[in-house]
Tab-separated table of C-alpha atoms in Angstrom:
chain	number	residue	atom	x	y	z
A	1	UNK	CA	0.000	0.000	0.000
A	2	UNK	CA	1.294	3.457	-0.881
A	3	UNK	CA	2.538	5.617	1.980
A	4	UNK	CA	-0.041	8.320	1.317
A	5	UNK	CA	-2.876	5.817	1.644
A	6	UNK	CA	-1.414	4.387	4.828
A	7	UNK	CA	-1.369	7.892	6.290
A	8	UNK	CA	-4.877	8.692	5.006
A	9	UNK	CA	-6.462	5.572	6.486
A	10	UNK	CA	-4.414	5.591	9.676
A	11	UNK	CA	-4.753	9.292	10.458
A	12	UNK	CA	-8.498	9.191	9.809
A	13	UNK	CA	-8.917	6.184	12.094
A	14	UNK	CA	-6.743	7.801	14.751
A	15	UNK	CA	-8.654	11.072	14.689
A	16	UNK	CA	-11.941	9.199	14.871
A	17	UNK	CA	-10.536	7.300	17.843
A	18	UNK	CA	-9.788	10.587	19.553
A	19	UNK	CA	-13.278	11.909	18.773
A	20	UNK	CA	-14.898	8.789	20.225
A	21	UNK	CA	-12.573	7.919	23.092
A	22	UNK	CA	-10.556	11.010	23.923
A	23	UNK	CA	-7.358	10.574	25.921
A	24	UNK	CA	-6.965	7.566	28.239
A	25	UNK	CA	-7.276	8.265	31.949
A	26	UNK	CA	-4.165	6.219	32.684
A	27	UNK	CA	-1.135	5.039	30.759
A	28	UNK	CA	-1.118	7.798	28.144
A	29	UNK	CA	1.976	7.480	25.899
A	30	UNK	CA	2.607	11.232	26.111
A	31	UNK	CA	2.645	11.014	29.907
A	32	UNK	CA	5.139	8.155	29.669
A	33	UNK	CA	7.337	10.303	27.430
A	34	UNK	CA	7.064	13.125	29.944
A	35	UNK	CA	8.266	10.869	32.745
A	36	UNK	CA	11.198	9.707	30.639
A	37	UNK	CA	12.081	13.288	29.719
A	38	UNK	CA	11.935	14.223	33.395
A	39	UNK	CA	14.371	11.434	34.231
A	40	UNK	CA	16.751	12.645	31.520
A	41	UNK	CA	16.499	16.163	32.901
A	42	UNK	CA	17.527	14.954	36.345
A	43	UNK	CA	20.702	13.530	34.827
A	44	UNK	CA	21.583	16.399	32.490
A	45	UNK	CA	20.309	19.606	34.054
A	46	UNK	CA	22.780	22.454	34.110
A	47	UNK	CA	22.029	26.153	33.904
A	48	UNK	CA	23.416	26.172	30.369
A	49	UNK	CA	21.967	26.214	26.846
A	50	UNK	CA	24.254	23.468	25.627
A	51	UNK	CA	23.066	20.972	28.210
A	52	UNK	CA	19.480	21.938	27.436
A	53	UNK	CA	20.108	21.335	23.743
A	54	UNK	CA	21.484	17.891	24.589
A	55	UNK	CA	18.351	17.173	26.627
A	56	UNK	CA	16.196	18.166	23.652
A	57	UNK	CA	18.224	16.044	21.235
A	58	UNK	CA	18.182	12.965	23.461
A	59	UNK	CA	14.455	13.117	24.187
A	60	UNK	CA	13.074	14.233	20.826
A	61	UNK	CA	15.636	12.243	18.861
A	62	UNK	CA	14.964	9.145	20.899
A	63	UNK	CA	11.205	9.415	20.337
A	64	UNK	CA	11.624	9.878	16.582
A	65	UNK	CA	14.091	6.988	16.375
A	66	UNK	CA	11.730	4.625	18.195
A	67	UNK	CA	8.855	5.668	15.921
A	68	UNK	CA	10.987	5.143	12.822
A	69	UNK	CA	12.071	1.704	14.048
A	70	UNK	CA	8.455	0.737	14.694
A	71	UNK	CA	7.518	1.929	11.204
A	72	UNK	CA	10.251	-0.188	9.622
A	73	UNK	CA	9.162	-3.211	11.650
A	74	UNK	CA	5.546	-3.117	10.428
A	75	UNK	CA	6.219	-1.930	6.883
A	76	UNK	CA	5.778	-5.384	5.276
A	77	UNK	CA	2.176	-5.483	6.544
A	78	UNK	CA	-0.325	-2.954	5.204
A	79	UNK	CA	-2.717	-3.629	8.061
A	80	UNK	CA	-0.028	-3.197	10.707
A	81	UNK	CA	1.222	0.003	9.056
A	82	UNK	CA	-2.253	1.532	9.081
A	83	UNK	CA	-2.780	0.375	12.670
A	84	UNK	CA	0.511	1.945	13.796
A	85	UNK	CA	-0.373	5.237	12.112
A	86	UNK	CA	-3.823	5.164	13.709
A	87	UNK	CA	-2.384	4.443	17.153
A	88	UNK	CA	0.213	7.191	16.817
A	89	UNK	CA	-2.384	9.705	15.623
A	90	UNK	CA	-4.742	8.834	18.467
A	91	UNK	CA	-1.878	9.144	20.968
A	92	UNK	CA	-0.627	12.543	19.850
A	93	UNK	CA	-3.824	14.465	19.058
A	94	UNK	CA	-5.937	15.779	21.896
A	95	UNK	CA	-8.852	17.692	20.424
A	96	UNK	CA	-11.550	15.809	22.315
A	97	UNK	CA	-9.908	16.228	25.699
A	98	UNK	CA	-9.316	19.904	24.896
A	99	UNK	CA	-12.995	20.447	24.169
A	100	UNK	CA	-14.062	18.383	27.166
A	101	UNK	CA	-11.961	20.419	29.602
A	102	UNK	CA	-13.045	23.727	28.059
A	103	UNK	CA	-16.705	22.776	28.314
A	104	UNK	CA	-16.256	21.661	31.930
A	105	UNK	CA	-14.970	25.121	32.839
A	106	UNK	CA	-17.815	26.662	30.851
A	107	UNK	CA	-20.442	24.638	32.722
A	108	UNK	CA	-19.022	25.764	36.052
A	109	UNK	CA	-19.180	29.381	34.958
A	110	UNK	CA	-22.730	28.991	33.646
A	111	UNK	CA	-23.897	27.704	37.041
A	112	UNK	CA	-22.053	30.437	38.910
A	113	UNK	CA	-19.479	28.062	40.376
A	114	UNK	CA	-16.491	30.390	40.060
A	115	UNK	CA	-14.330	28.382	42.454
A	116	UNK	CA	-15.043	25.209	40.512
A	117	UNK	CA	-14.021	26.938	37.295
A	118	UNK	CA	-10.826	28.172	38.942
A	119	UNK	CA	-9.963	24.654	40.084
A	120	UNK	CA	-10.539	23.281	36.580
A	121	UNK	CA	-8.667	25.971	34.633
A	122	UNK	CA	-5.154	24.553	35.306
A	123	UNK	CA	-6.158	21.520	33.231
A	124	UNK	CA	-6.092	23.867	30.234
A	125	UNK	CA	-3.431	26.497	30.887
A	126	UNK	CA	-0.900	27.706	33.399
A	127	UNK	CA	-2.540	30.979	34.401
A	128	UNK	CA	-3.139	31.994	37.991
A	129	UNK	CA	-6.870	31.201	38.335
A	130	UNK	CA	-7.314	33.063	41.607
A	131	UNK	CA	-6.486	36.325	39.836
A	132	UNK	CA	-9.328	35.868	37.321
A	133	UNK	CA	-13.030	36.675	37.465
A	134	UNK	CA	-15.649	34.890	35.366
A	135	UNK	CA	-14.959	36.855	32.174
A	136	UNK	CA	-11.211	36.490	32.672
A	137	UNK	CA	-11.539	32.727	32.974
A	138	UNK	CA	-13.711	32.590	29.851
A	139	UNK	CA	-11.089	34.576	27.929
A	140	UNK	CA	-8.328	32.284	29.176
A	141	UNK	CA	-10.300	29.232	28.025
A	142	UNK	CA	-10.947	30.637	24.544
A	143	UNK	CA	-7.273	31.554	24.151
A	144	UNK	CA	-6.234	28.089	25.304
A	145	UNK	CA	-8.657	26.402	22.913
A	146	UNK	CA	-7.282	28.464	20.041
A	147	UNK	CA	-3.618	27.810	20.809
A	148	UNK	CA	-4.099	24.126	21.555
A	149	UNK	CA	-6.073	23.563	18.375
A	150	UNK	CA	-2.740	24.147	16.657
A	151	UNK	CA	-0.556	22.386	19.217
A	152	UNK	CA	-2.778	19.405	20.012
A	153	UNK	CA	-4.364	18.706	16.622
A	154	UNK	CA	-3.355	20.586	13.498
A	155	UNK	CA	0.409	20.685	14.040
A	156	UNK	CA	0.544	16.933	14.648
A	157	UNK	CA	-1.449	16.195	11.483
A	158	UNK	CA	0.787	18.448	9.407
A	159	UNK	CA	3.932	16.715	10.604
A	160	UNK	CA	2.269	13.344	10.138
A	161	UNK	CA	1.672	14.263	6.510
A	162	UNK	CA	5.295	15.344	6.165
A	163	UNK	CA	6.976	12.523	8.048
A	164	UNK	CA	4.518	9.733	8.785
A	165	UNK	CA	4.631	8.165	12.242
A	166	UNK	CA	8.046	9.704	13.098
A	167	UNK	CA	6.606	13.112	12.185
A	168	UNK	CA	3.575	12.598	14.419
A	169	UNK	CA	5.637	11.407	17.366
A	170	UNK	CA	8.403	13.952	16.859
A	171	UNK	CA	6.012	16.890	16.872
A	172	UNK	CA	4.336	15.759	20.076
A	173	UNK	CA	7.710	15.126	21.717
A	174	UNK	CA	8.934	18.629	20.861
A	175	UNK	CA	5.681	20.213	22.001
A	176	UNK	CA	5.776	18.286	25.277
A	177	UNK	CA	9.375	19.294	25.938
A	178	UNK	CA	8.462	22.926	25.397
A	179	UNK	CA	5.637	22.615	27.924
A	180	UNK	CA	8.017	21.023	30.427
A	181	UNK	CA	11.143	23.182	30.129
A	182	UNK	CA	10.466	25.857	27.513
A	183	UNK	CA	9.073	28.552	29.803
A	184	UNK	CA	11.069	31.510	31.088
A	185	UNK	CA	11.460	30.554	34.724
A	186	UNK	CA	14.762	30.926	36.543
A	187	UNK	CA	15.473	27.205	36.208
A	188	UNK	CA	14.678	26.915	32.506
A	189	UNK	CA	15.591	30.290	31.000
A	190	UNK	CA	18.777	28.810	29.539
A	191	UNK	CA	18.228	25.073	29.878
A	192	UNK	CA	14.881	25.220	28.063
A	193	UNK	CA	16.020	27.571	25.311
A	194	UNK	CA	16.603	24.844	22.712
A	195	UNK	CA	13.266	23.161	23.379
A	196	UNK	CA	11.413	26.469	23.097
A	197	UNK	CA	13.131	27.432	19.836
A	198	UNK	CA	12.612	23.986	18.300
A	199	UNK	CA	8.937	24.131	19.254
A	200	UNK	CA	8.668	27.515	17.516
A	201	UNK	CA	10.054	25.962	14.327
A	202	UNK	CA	7.967	22.794	14.538
A	203	UNK	CA	4.791	24.728	15.310
A	204	UNK	CA	5.134	27.235	12.464
A	205	UNK	CA	3.310	25.339	9.673
A	206	UNK	CA	0.505	24.057	11.896
A	207	UNK	CA	-0.134	27.494	13.353
A	208	UNK	CA	-0.484	29.070	9.897
A	209	UNK	CA	-2.781	26.294	8.693
A	210	UNK	CA	-4.873	26.678	11.852
A	211	UNK	CA	-5.156	30.415	11.258
A	212	UNK	CA	-6.163	29.885	7.620
A	213	UNK	CA	-8.831	27.319	8.488
A	214	UNK	CA	-10.187	29.404	11.375
A	215	UNK	CA	-10.446	32.348	9.008
A	216	UNK	CA	-12.284	30.317	6.376
A	217	UNK	CA	-14.671	28.480	8.705
A	218	UNK	CA	-15.305	31.049	11.430
A	219	UNK	CA	-18.309	33.304	11.595
A	220	UNK	CA	-16.492	36.368	10.253
A	221	UNK	CA	-13.799	35.606	7.644
A	222	UNK	CA	-13.055	39.266	6.974
A	223	UNK	CA	-12.758	40.029	10.658
A	224	UNK	CA	-10.499	37.020	11.203
A	225	UNK	CA	-8.222	38.011	8.334
A	226	UNK	CA	-8.102	41.609	9.515
A	227	UNK	CA	-7.209	40.594	13.076
A	228	UNK	CA	-4.597	38.130	11.838
A	229	UNK	CA	-2.907	40.681	9.608
A	230	UNK	CA	-2.980	43.558	12.078
A	231	UNK	CA	-2.483	41.892	15.464
A	232	UNK	CA	-0.699	38.521	15.127
A	233	UNK	CA	2.746	40.107	15.134
A	234	UNK	CA	2.048	41.854	18.437
A	235	UNK	CA	1.851	38.562	20.318
A	236	UNK	CA	5.087	37.424	22.019
A	237	UNK	CA	4.707	33.949	20.506
A	238	UNK	CA	5.303	33.662	16.728
A	239	UNK	CA	2.811	30.807	16.512
A	240	UNK	CA	0.174	31.627	19.111
A	241	UNK	CA	-0.175	35.115	17.589
A	242	UNK	CA	-1.717	34.093	14.236
A	243	UNK	CA	-3.877	31.421	15.850
A	244	UNK	CA	-5.320	33.547	18.643
A	245	UNK	CA	-5.769	36.593	16.409
A	246	UNK	CA	-7.650	34.616	13.756
A	247	UNK	CA	-9.854	32.960	16.390
A	248	UNK	CA	-10.548	36.361	17.948
A	249	UNK	CA	-11.616	37.810	14.612
A	250	UNK	CA	-13.627	34.742	13.626
A	251	UNK	CA	-15.523	34.789	16.928
A	252	UNK	CA	-15.827	38.576	17.060
A	253	UNK	CA	-14.181	38.859	20.487
A	254	UNK	CA	-11.146	40.535	22.032
A	255	UNK	CA	-8.327	38.343	23.289
A	256	UNK	CA	-5.054	39.211	24.984
A	257	UNK	CA	-4.562	41.905	27.607
A	258	UNK	CA	-3.387	41.515	31.188
A	259	UNK	CA	-2.721	38.027	32.520
A	260	UNK	CA	-0.753	36.356	35.306
A	261	UNK	CA	1.565	33.332	35.208
A	262	UNK	CA	3.147	32.015	38.384
A	263	UNK	CA	2.707	35.325	40.136
A	264	UNK	CA	4.237	37.229	37.198
A	265	UNK	CA	1.876	39.754	35.575
A	266	UNK	CA	2.107	40.267	31.814
A	267	UNK	CA	0.421	42.987	29.778
A	268	UNK	CA	-0.060	41.585	26.292
A	269	UNK	CA	-1.437	43.506	23.317
A	270	UNK	CA	-5.143	43.156	22.673
A	271	UNK	CA	-6.037	41.013	19.665
A	272	UNK	CA	-9.010	42.164	17.574
A	273	UNK	CA	-9.567	45.444	19.384
A	274	UNK	CA	-12.839	45.923	17.474
A	275	UNK	CA	-14.366	42.815	19.052
A	276	UNK	CA	-16.413	42.573	22.236
A	277	UNK	CA	-15.349	41.090	25.561
A	278	UNK	CA	-15.379	37.309	25.817
A	279	UNK	CA	-18.477	35.852	27.460
A	280	UNK	CA	-19.137	32.388	28.810
A	281	UNK	CA	-21.099	31.241	25.766
A	282	UNK	CA	-18.064	31.966	23.589
A	283	UNK	CA	-16.353	28.903	25.074
A	284	UNK	CA	-18.757	26.602	23.236
A	285	UNK	CA	-18.339	28.616	20.046
A	286	UNK	CA	-14.560	28.307	20.306
A	287	UNK	CA	-14.769	24.543	20.876
A	288	UNK	CA	-16.980	24.103	17.815
A	289	UNK	CA	-14.630	26.201	15.697
A	290	UNK	CA	-11.714	24.130	16.981
A	291	UNK	CA	-13.498	20.928	15.987
A	292	UNK	CA	-14.164	22.210	12.460
A	293	UNK	CA	-10.573	23.318	12.065
A	294	UNK	CA	-9.267	19.931	13.218
A	295	UNK	CA	-11.440	17.962	10.793
A	296	UNK	CA	-10.506	20.207	7.882
A	297	UNK	CA	-6.840	19.951	8.846
A	298	UNK	CA	-7.113	16.186	8.453
A	299	UNK	CA	-8.415	16.642	4.909
A	300	UNK	CA	-5.694	19.138	4.039
A	301	UNK	CA	-2.980	16.900	5.486
A	302	UNK	CA	-4.211	13.816	3.643
A	303	UNK	CA	-4.416	15.764	0.382
A	304	UNK	CA	-0.967	17.231	0.935
A	305	UNK	CA	0.531	13.804	1.586
A	306	UNK	CA	-1.051	12.474	-1.606
A	307	UNK	CA	0.262	15.431	-3.584
A	308	UNK	CA	3.790	14.909	-2.279
A	309	UNK	CA	3.599	11.217	-3.159
A	310	UNK	CA	2.363	12.047	-6.644
A	311	UNK	CA	5.289	14.384	-7.288
A	312	UNK	CA	7.880	11.827	-6.168
A	313	UNK	CA	6.431	8.833	-8.016
């Protein structure tokens, strides 16, 4: 079976598995990778970029190598190749869990359970929930849904189209390392530099595809395009900027502004200044937009893989 068909069948089955099952409660492969990366960090940590780069190479390179070896092992069997691609896709995408967590926070806010929403918010993002009121939590959820649509769904599918199972696994490994060590705390400012920069590179194509699809399928394509063009570059992240700006324009809301991480207050530029403030019902709208973007990203990735195969055959 041709590689493009293996990816098409496997990625579709894997995404359907995520839609139906979501992430496992226990034994998630990404969690296992995180534990292994944590053990490597304990051995290698130094307050130095070089040691951080070695950590990134060992962890991400090891994950890609294992995925490539598994792909070679099952290559003689079409069924096993599709099954491996499906399993890898299901393991690395997280759209269903993203929507589930966002909706859980939304339900708490709808019933007036602000403390419940604050307790649930850390499942989505690293903001200080105690510093947020109801509207602030809703904005944080919408921003998290937007960014994680790229990180947890679209980016993985793009790299799966480019590199098969090693691409799927490699993208998730890099993204996980960035979440673990890529932030600008005192411990990781230098050690996590390589992971953060590699995540910026790996996330670039998925973020742009996410922004394009959000613009095309959102409620206000012109507003999404306008916000993307005018505001994306103001965001400190080169990849979150286009995604959050396009979501803001598509939903007709304002994102960005003042936020707090680990006791550190940041004043970020407002995205889509012409929009209104985020309200609780916008969480459901963001989740539905995320779902549409993820499904369309599958189609684009499958078509792109087929096109690449056609050019090389």
